[in-house]
Short mmCIF file of C-alpha atoms and ligand atoms in Angstrom, two decimals:
data_model
loop_
_atom_site.label_atom_id
_atom_site.label_comp_id
_atom_site.label_asym_id
_atom_site.label_seq_id
_atom_site.Cartn_x
_atom_site.Cartn_y
_atom_site.Cartn_z
CA MET A 1 -83.07 6.59 129.77
CA THR A 2 -80.49 7.50 132.40
CA LYS A 3 -81.14 6.83 136.05
CA ASP A 4 -81.42 10.51 136.72
CA LEU A 5 -84.11 10.98 134.14
CA ILE A 6 -86.10 8.06 135.49
CA HIS A 7 -85.85 9.63 138.94
CA GLN A 8 -87.08 12.98 137.59
CA ALA A 9 -89.99 11.17 135.85
CA ALA A 10 -90.88 9.34 139.09
CA ARG A 11 -90.90 12.64 140.98
CA MET A 12 -93.18 14.23 138.31
CA ALA A 13 -95.47 11.20 138.44
CA ALA A 14 -95.78 11.62 142.26
CA TYR A 15 -96.68 15.29 141.68
CA ILE A 16 -99.39 14.40 139.12
CA ARG A 17 -100.77 11.68 141.31
CA GLU A 18 -100.98 14.08 144.28
CA TYR A 19 -102.68 16.68 142.04
CA LEU A 20 -105.29 14.21 140.85
CA PHE A 21 -105.78 12.13 144.00
CA PRO A 22 -104.58 14.30 146.90
CA ALA A 23 -103.45 12.40 149.97
CA ASP A 24 -102.44 15.65 151.69
CA CYS A 25 -99.93 16.07 154.51
CA PRO A 26 -100.50 13.37 157.21
CA ILE A 27 -99.34 15.65 159.95
CA CYS A 28 -101.20 18.94 159.36
CA GLY A 29 -103.75 17.85 156.75
CA GLY A 30 -102.49 20.69 154.42
CA GLU A 31 -102.23 20.42 150.64
CA LEU A 32 -99.00 19.21 149.07
CA LEU A 33 -98.09 22.02 146.69
CA ASP A 34 -95.02 21.09 144.70
CA ILE A 35 -92.87 18.27 143.34
CA ASP A 36 -90.73 17.93 146.53
CA GLU A 37 -93.73 17.87 148.82
CA SER A 38 -95.51 15.32 146.66
CA TRP A 39 -92.43 13.12 146.41
CA TYR A 40 -92.00 12.96 150.21
CA GLY A 41 -95.68 12.97 151.01
CA LEU A 42 -95.26 15.81 153.46
CA CYS A 43 -95.69 19.58 153.38
CA ARG A 44 -92.42 21.54 153.72
CA PRO A 45 -93.09 23.07 157.22
CA CYS A 46 -93.97 19.63 158.67
CA MET A 47 -91.04 18.01 156.92
CA THR A 48 -88.60 20.58 158.25
CA GLY A 49 -89.75 19.82 161.80
CA LEU A 50 -89.19 16.10 161.41
CA PHE A 51 -85.46 15.53 161.23
CA PRO A 52 -83.79 13.71 164.10
CA GLY A 53 -81.73 15.82 166.46
CA ASP A 54 -78.04 15.33 166.89
CA GLU A 55 -78.30 14.61 170.61
CA LYS A 56 -76.21 11.71 172.05
CA ARG A 57 -77.88 8.31 171.76
CA CYS A 58 -77.67 5.10 173.79
CA SER A 59 -74.97 2.85 172.34
CA SER A 60 -77.21 -0.18 172.76
CA CYS A 61 -80.73 0.85 171.76
CA GLY A 62 -80.25 4.09 169.95
CA ARG A 63 -82.70 6.10 172.04
CA PRO A 64 -81.68 9.68 172.99
CA LEU A 65 -79.74 9.87 176.27
CA ILE A 66 -81.09 12.20 178.89
CA SER A 67 -78.29 12.64 181.47
CA GLU A 68 -76.69 9.21 181.09
CA GLN A 69 -73.36 8.54 179.35
CA GLY A 70 -72.93 5.77 176.80
CA GLN A 71 -75.92 3.63 177.65
CA CYS A 72 -79.41 4.48 178.81
CA LEU A 73 -80.69 3.44 182.17
CA GLN A 74 -83.01 0.81 180.67
CA CYS A 75 -80.15 -0.85 178.78
CA ARG A 76 -77.94 -0.88 181.85
CA GLU A 77 -80.64 -2.54 183.89
CA ARG A 78 -81.25 -5.05 181.13
CA GLU A 79 -77.61 -5.94 180.75
CA ALA A 80 -77.36 -6.58 184.53
CA GLU A 81 -79.88 -9.42 184.14
CA PRO A 82 -78.71 -12.91 183.17
CA GLU A 83 -78.55 -13.15 179.31
CA GLY A 84 -79.73 -9.60 179.26
CA ALA A 85 -77.25 -8.23 176.76
CA HIS A 86 -78.44 -7.64 173.16
CA THR A 87 -77.16 -9.92 170.40
CA PHE A 88 -76.96 -7.01 167.98
CA ASP A 89 -73.95 -4.69 168.25
CA GLY A 90 -75.78 -1.33 168.32
CA VAL A 91 -78.87 0.40 166.95
CA PHE A 92 -79.78 3.87 165.85
CA SER A 93 -83.48 4.54 166.39
CA ILE A 94 -84.68 7.68 164.61
CA PHE A 95 -87.95 9.04 165.87
CA PRO A 96 -90.07 8.64 169.02
CA TYR A 97 -93.28 6.73 168.34
CA ILE A 98 -95.48 9.60 169.54
CA GLY A 99 -97.44 12.55 168.22
CA LYS A 100 -96.56 13.72 164.71
CA TYR A 101 -94.03 10.91 164.27
CA ARG A 102 -96.70 8.33 165.02
CA LYS A 103 -98.96 10.02 162.45
CA LEU A 104 -96.21 9.63 159.93
CA LEU A 105 -95.95 5.89 160.41
CA THR A 106 -99.72 5.47 160.51
CA ALA A 107 -100.15 7.29 157.16
CA TYR A 108 -97.36 5.11 155.66
CA LYS A 109 -98.12 1.78 157.10
CA PHE A 110 -101.91 1.77 157.37
CA GLY A 111 -102.85 4.61 154.95
CA ARG A 112 -100.38 3.23 152.45
CA GLN A 113 -99.16 6.70 151.50
CA LEU A 114 -96.13 5.38 149.60
CA SER A 115 -94.53 8.79 149.11
CA ILE A 116 -93.74 8.80 152.79
CA GLY A 117 -91.54 5.78 152.07
CA ASN A 118 -89.22 8.14 150.12
CA PHE A 119 -88.85 10.33 153.21
CA LEU A 120 -88.31 7.38 155.54
CA ALA A 121 -85.80 5.59 153.25
CA GLU A 122 -83.64 8.76 153.18
CA ARG A 123 -83.69 8.89 157.00
CA ILE A 124 -82.52 5.19 157.08
CA MET A 125 -79.70 6.10 154.73
CA GLU A 126 -78.60 9.06 156.88
CA GLY A 127 -79.10 6.99 160.06
CA MET A 128 -76.30 4.65 159.01
CA GLU A 129 -73.84 7.48 159.62
CA ARG A 130 -74.82 7.31 163.29
CA LEU A 131 -73.62 3.65 163.62
CA PRO A 132 -70.00 2.73 164.35
CA LEU A 133 -69.64 0.94 160.97
CA THR A 134 -66.23 -0.14 159.69
CA ALA A 135 -66.90 -2.22 156.58
CA SER A 136 -66.54 -0.45 153.26
CA GLU A 137 -69.64 -1.95 151.89
CA ARG A 138 -73.01 -1.39 153.59
CA VAL A 139 -75.41 -4.33 153.40
CA LEU A 140 -78.91 -3.71 154.62
CA VAL A 141 -81.12 -6.58 155.74
CA PRO A 142 -84.88 -6.02 156.14
CA VAL A 143 -86.50 -7.55 159.27
CA PRO A 144 -88.95 -10.14 157.95
CA PRO A 145 -92.65 -9.84 158.64
CA ARG A 146 -94.59 -12.47 160.59
CA PRO A 147 -96.12 -15.03 158.12
CA GLY A 148 -99.75 -14.03 157.53
CA LYS A 149 -99.12 -10.43 158.46
CA VAL A 150 -98.51 -9.34 154.91
CA ARG A 151 -101.62 -11.10 153.73
CA LYS A 152 -103.63 -9.29 156.44
CA ALA A 153 -102.06 -5.86 155.84
CA GLY A 154 -101.93 -6.27 152.05
CA TRP A 155 -98.23 -5.33 151.83
CA ASP A 156 -94.85 -5.44 153.56
CA GLN A 157 -93.93 -1.89 154.49
CA VAL A 158 -90.36 -2.80 155.48
CA ALA A 159 -89.74 -4.62 152.15
CA TYR A 160 -91.05 -1.52 150.38
CA LEU A 161 -88.47 0.63 152.14
CA GLY A 162 -85.92 -1.87 150.97
CA ALA A 163 -87.05 -1.32 147.40
CA ARG A 164 -86.68 2.48 147.87
CA LEU A 165 -83.21 2.01 149.38
CA ARG A 166 -82.15 -0.11 146.40
CA LYS A 167 -83.20 2.72 144.11
CA MET A 168 -80.81 4.87 146.14
CA ASP A 169 -77.99 2.51 145.15
CA LEU A 170 -77.77 0.72 148.50
CA LYS A 171 -77.23 -2.99 148.79
CA VAL A 172 -80.34 -4.58 150.22
CA TYR A 173 -80.10 -8.27 151.02
CA PRO A 174 -83.33 -9.98 152.18
CA CYS A 175 -81.90 -13.15 153.73
CA LEU A 176 -84.16 -13.73 156.75
CA LYS A 177 -87.25 -15.76 157.01
CA ARG A 178 -89.72 -15.78 159.91
CA LEU A 179 -91.58 -18.83 160.97
CA PRO A 180 -95.07 -18.56 162.54
CA SER A 181 -95.12 -17.31 166.11
CA LYS A 182 -97.38 -15.20 168.32
CA SER A 183 -97.43 -11.42 167.60
CA GLN A 184 -94.74 -9.70 169.73
CA LYS A 185 -97.26 -6.98 170.48
CA GLU A 186 -99.38 -9.27 172.69
CA LEU A 187 -96.49 -10.37 174.87
CA ASN A 188 -94.60 -9.05 177.87
CA LYS A 189 -90.84 -8.42 177.85
CA ALA A 190 -89.76 -11.90 178.96
CA ASN A 191 -92.08 -13.70 176.64
CA ARG A 192 -91.11 -11.50 173.67
CA LYS A 193 -87.64 -12.98 174.03
CA THR A 194 -88.60 -16.65 174.19
CA ASN A 195 -91.41 -16.33 171.59
CA LEU A 196 -88.93 -15.82 168.74
CA LYS A 197 -86.31 -18.50 169.74
CA GLY A 198 -85.54 -20.47 166.60
CA LYS A 199 -88.27 -18.68 164.70
CA ILE A 200 -86.07 -16.59 162.49
CA LEU A 201 -83.81 -18.29 159.93
CA CYS A 202 -81.08 -17.03 157.70
CA THR A 203 -81.65 -18.55 154.22
CA LYS A 204 -78.63 -17.14 152.33
CA PRO A 205 -74.90 -17.01 152.89
CA VAL A 206 -73.76 -14.02 155.01
CA SER A 207 -70.51 -12.64 156.33
CA GLY A 208 -68.96 -9.43 157.66
CA GLU A 209 -71.02 -6.48 158.88
CA LEU A 210 -74.73 -6.28 158.32
CA ILE A 211 -77.31 -3.60 159.10
CA LEU A 212 -80.87 -4.73 159.96
CA PHE A 213 -83.67 -2.27 159.41
CA ASP A 214 -87.21 -2.19 160.75
CA ASP A 215 -90.03 0.24 161.40
CA VAL A 216 -90.45 0.17 165.24
CA ILE A 217 -88.17 -1.06 168.09
CA THR A 218 -89.73 -1.76 171.46
CA THR A 219 -87.67 -4.14 173.60
CA GLY A 220 -85.29 -5.04 170.74
CA ALA A 221 -86.25 -8.76 170.97
CA THR A 222 -87.07 -9.06 167.25
CA LEU A 223 -83.77 -7.43 166.26
CA ASP A 224 -81.97 -9.71 168.67
CA ALA A 225 -83.53 -12.81 167.15
CA CYS A 226 -82.57 -11.55 163.68
CA ALA A 227 -79.03 -10.79 164.79
CA ALA A 228 -78.74 -14.21 166.37
CA ALA A 229 -79.74 -15.91 163.11
CA LEU A 230 -77.33 -13.75 161.11
CA LYS A 231 -74.42 -14.38 163.44
CA GLU A 232 -75.03 -18.09 163.54
CA ALA A 233 -74.95 -18.06 159.72
CA GLY A 234 -71.58 -16.28 159.74
CA ALA A 235 -72.07 -12.52 160.17
CA GLU A 236 -69.42 -10.91 162.43
CA LYS A 237 -71.24 -7.71 163.40
CA VAL A 238 -74.94 -6.92 163.21
CA TYR A 239 -76.23 -3.35 163.63
CA GLY A 240 -79.75 -2.04 163.34
CA ILE A 241 -81.64 1.05 162.22
CA CYS A 242 -85.22 1.48 163.36
CA LEU A 243 -87.40 4.32 162.21
CA PHE A 244 -89.33 4.67 165.48
CA TYR A 245 -88.64 3.74 169.09
CA ASP A 246 -91.56 2.90 171.32
ZN1 ZN B 301 -97.99 19.44 157.02
ZN1 ZN B 302 -80.58 2.00 175.58
#
């Protein structure tokens, strides 16, 4: 079977699954009516309203700029602090972690509506165009989960996106490992930074330009720790794509 046929069969399977066991649209609760809607796990009107705008973004954290140029105010303040600069070379963050966007992640991550992964993986692919990449080959590195987190949640939602991206012919290279540490969520900004020191390891050879991807960016401390491990192992540039910014 050719790749295209397999893809068509997967789309049809998503449609049949949605017909038999409807998950419905996580944003409006409406029925998913056709193959496209079932494949992306979203109704068409909600899907249309979800694409990121083309407004200017902060060159450091990827959040939309309001009236600033180049960098957002938060990033400027952070960089003025000692050791405040990010280790990664730039991030594009796609959606704000509020309202309908938050519902989207909740349905994917906690409701395990896997079809939404198809929608999110495509946004990651497009998001790469918003980074100042120069290498001809794009290598995507998933941010590793905290040990124990996968056991608790039952799955690794970032790794699943990696599997979807691979199906879209992108090179996904899981080369990072995370050692036990406190959850970043429970910590303040300063502690988030020190909590991960030496806790992320690169376990495979790396070089050139790499693109980390993750679901949510808050202070960027996790991405920084990943970028530090990759650079120490030989990467020259490390960029990031995050689906949501909090
Ligand atoms: Zn909807
Ligand atoms: Zn910023």
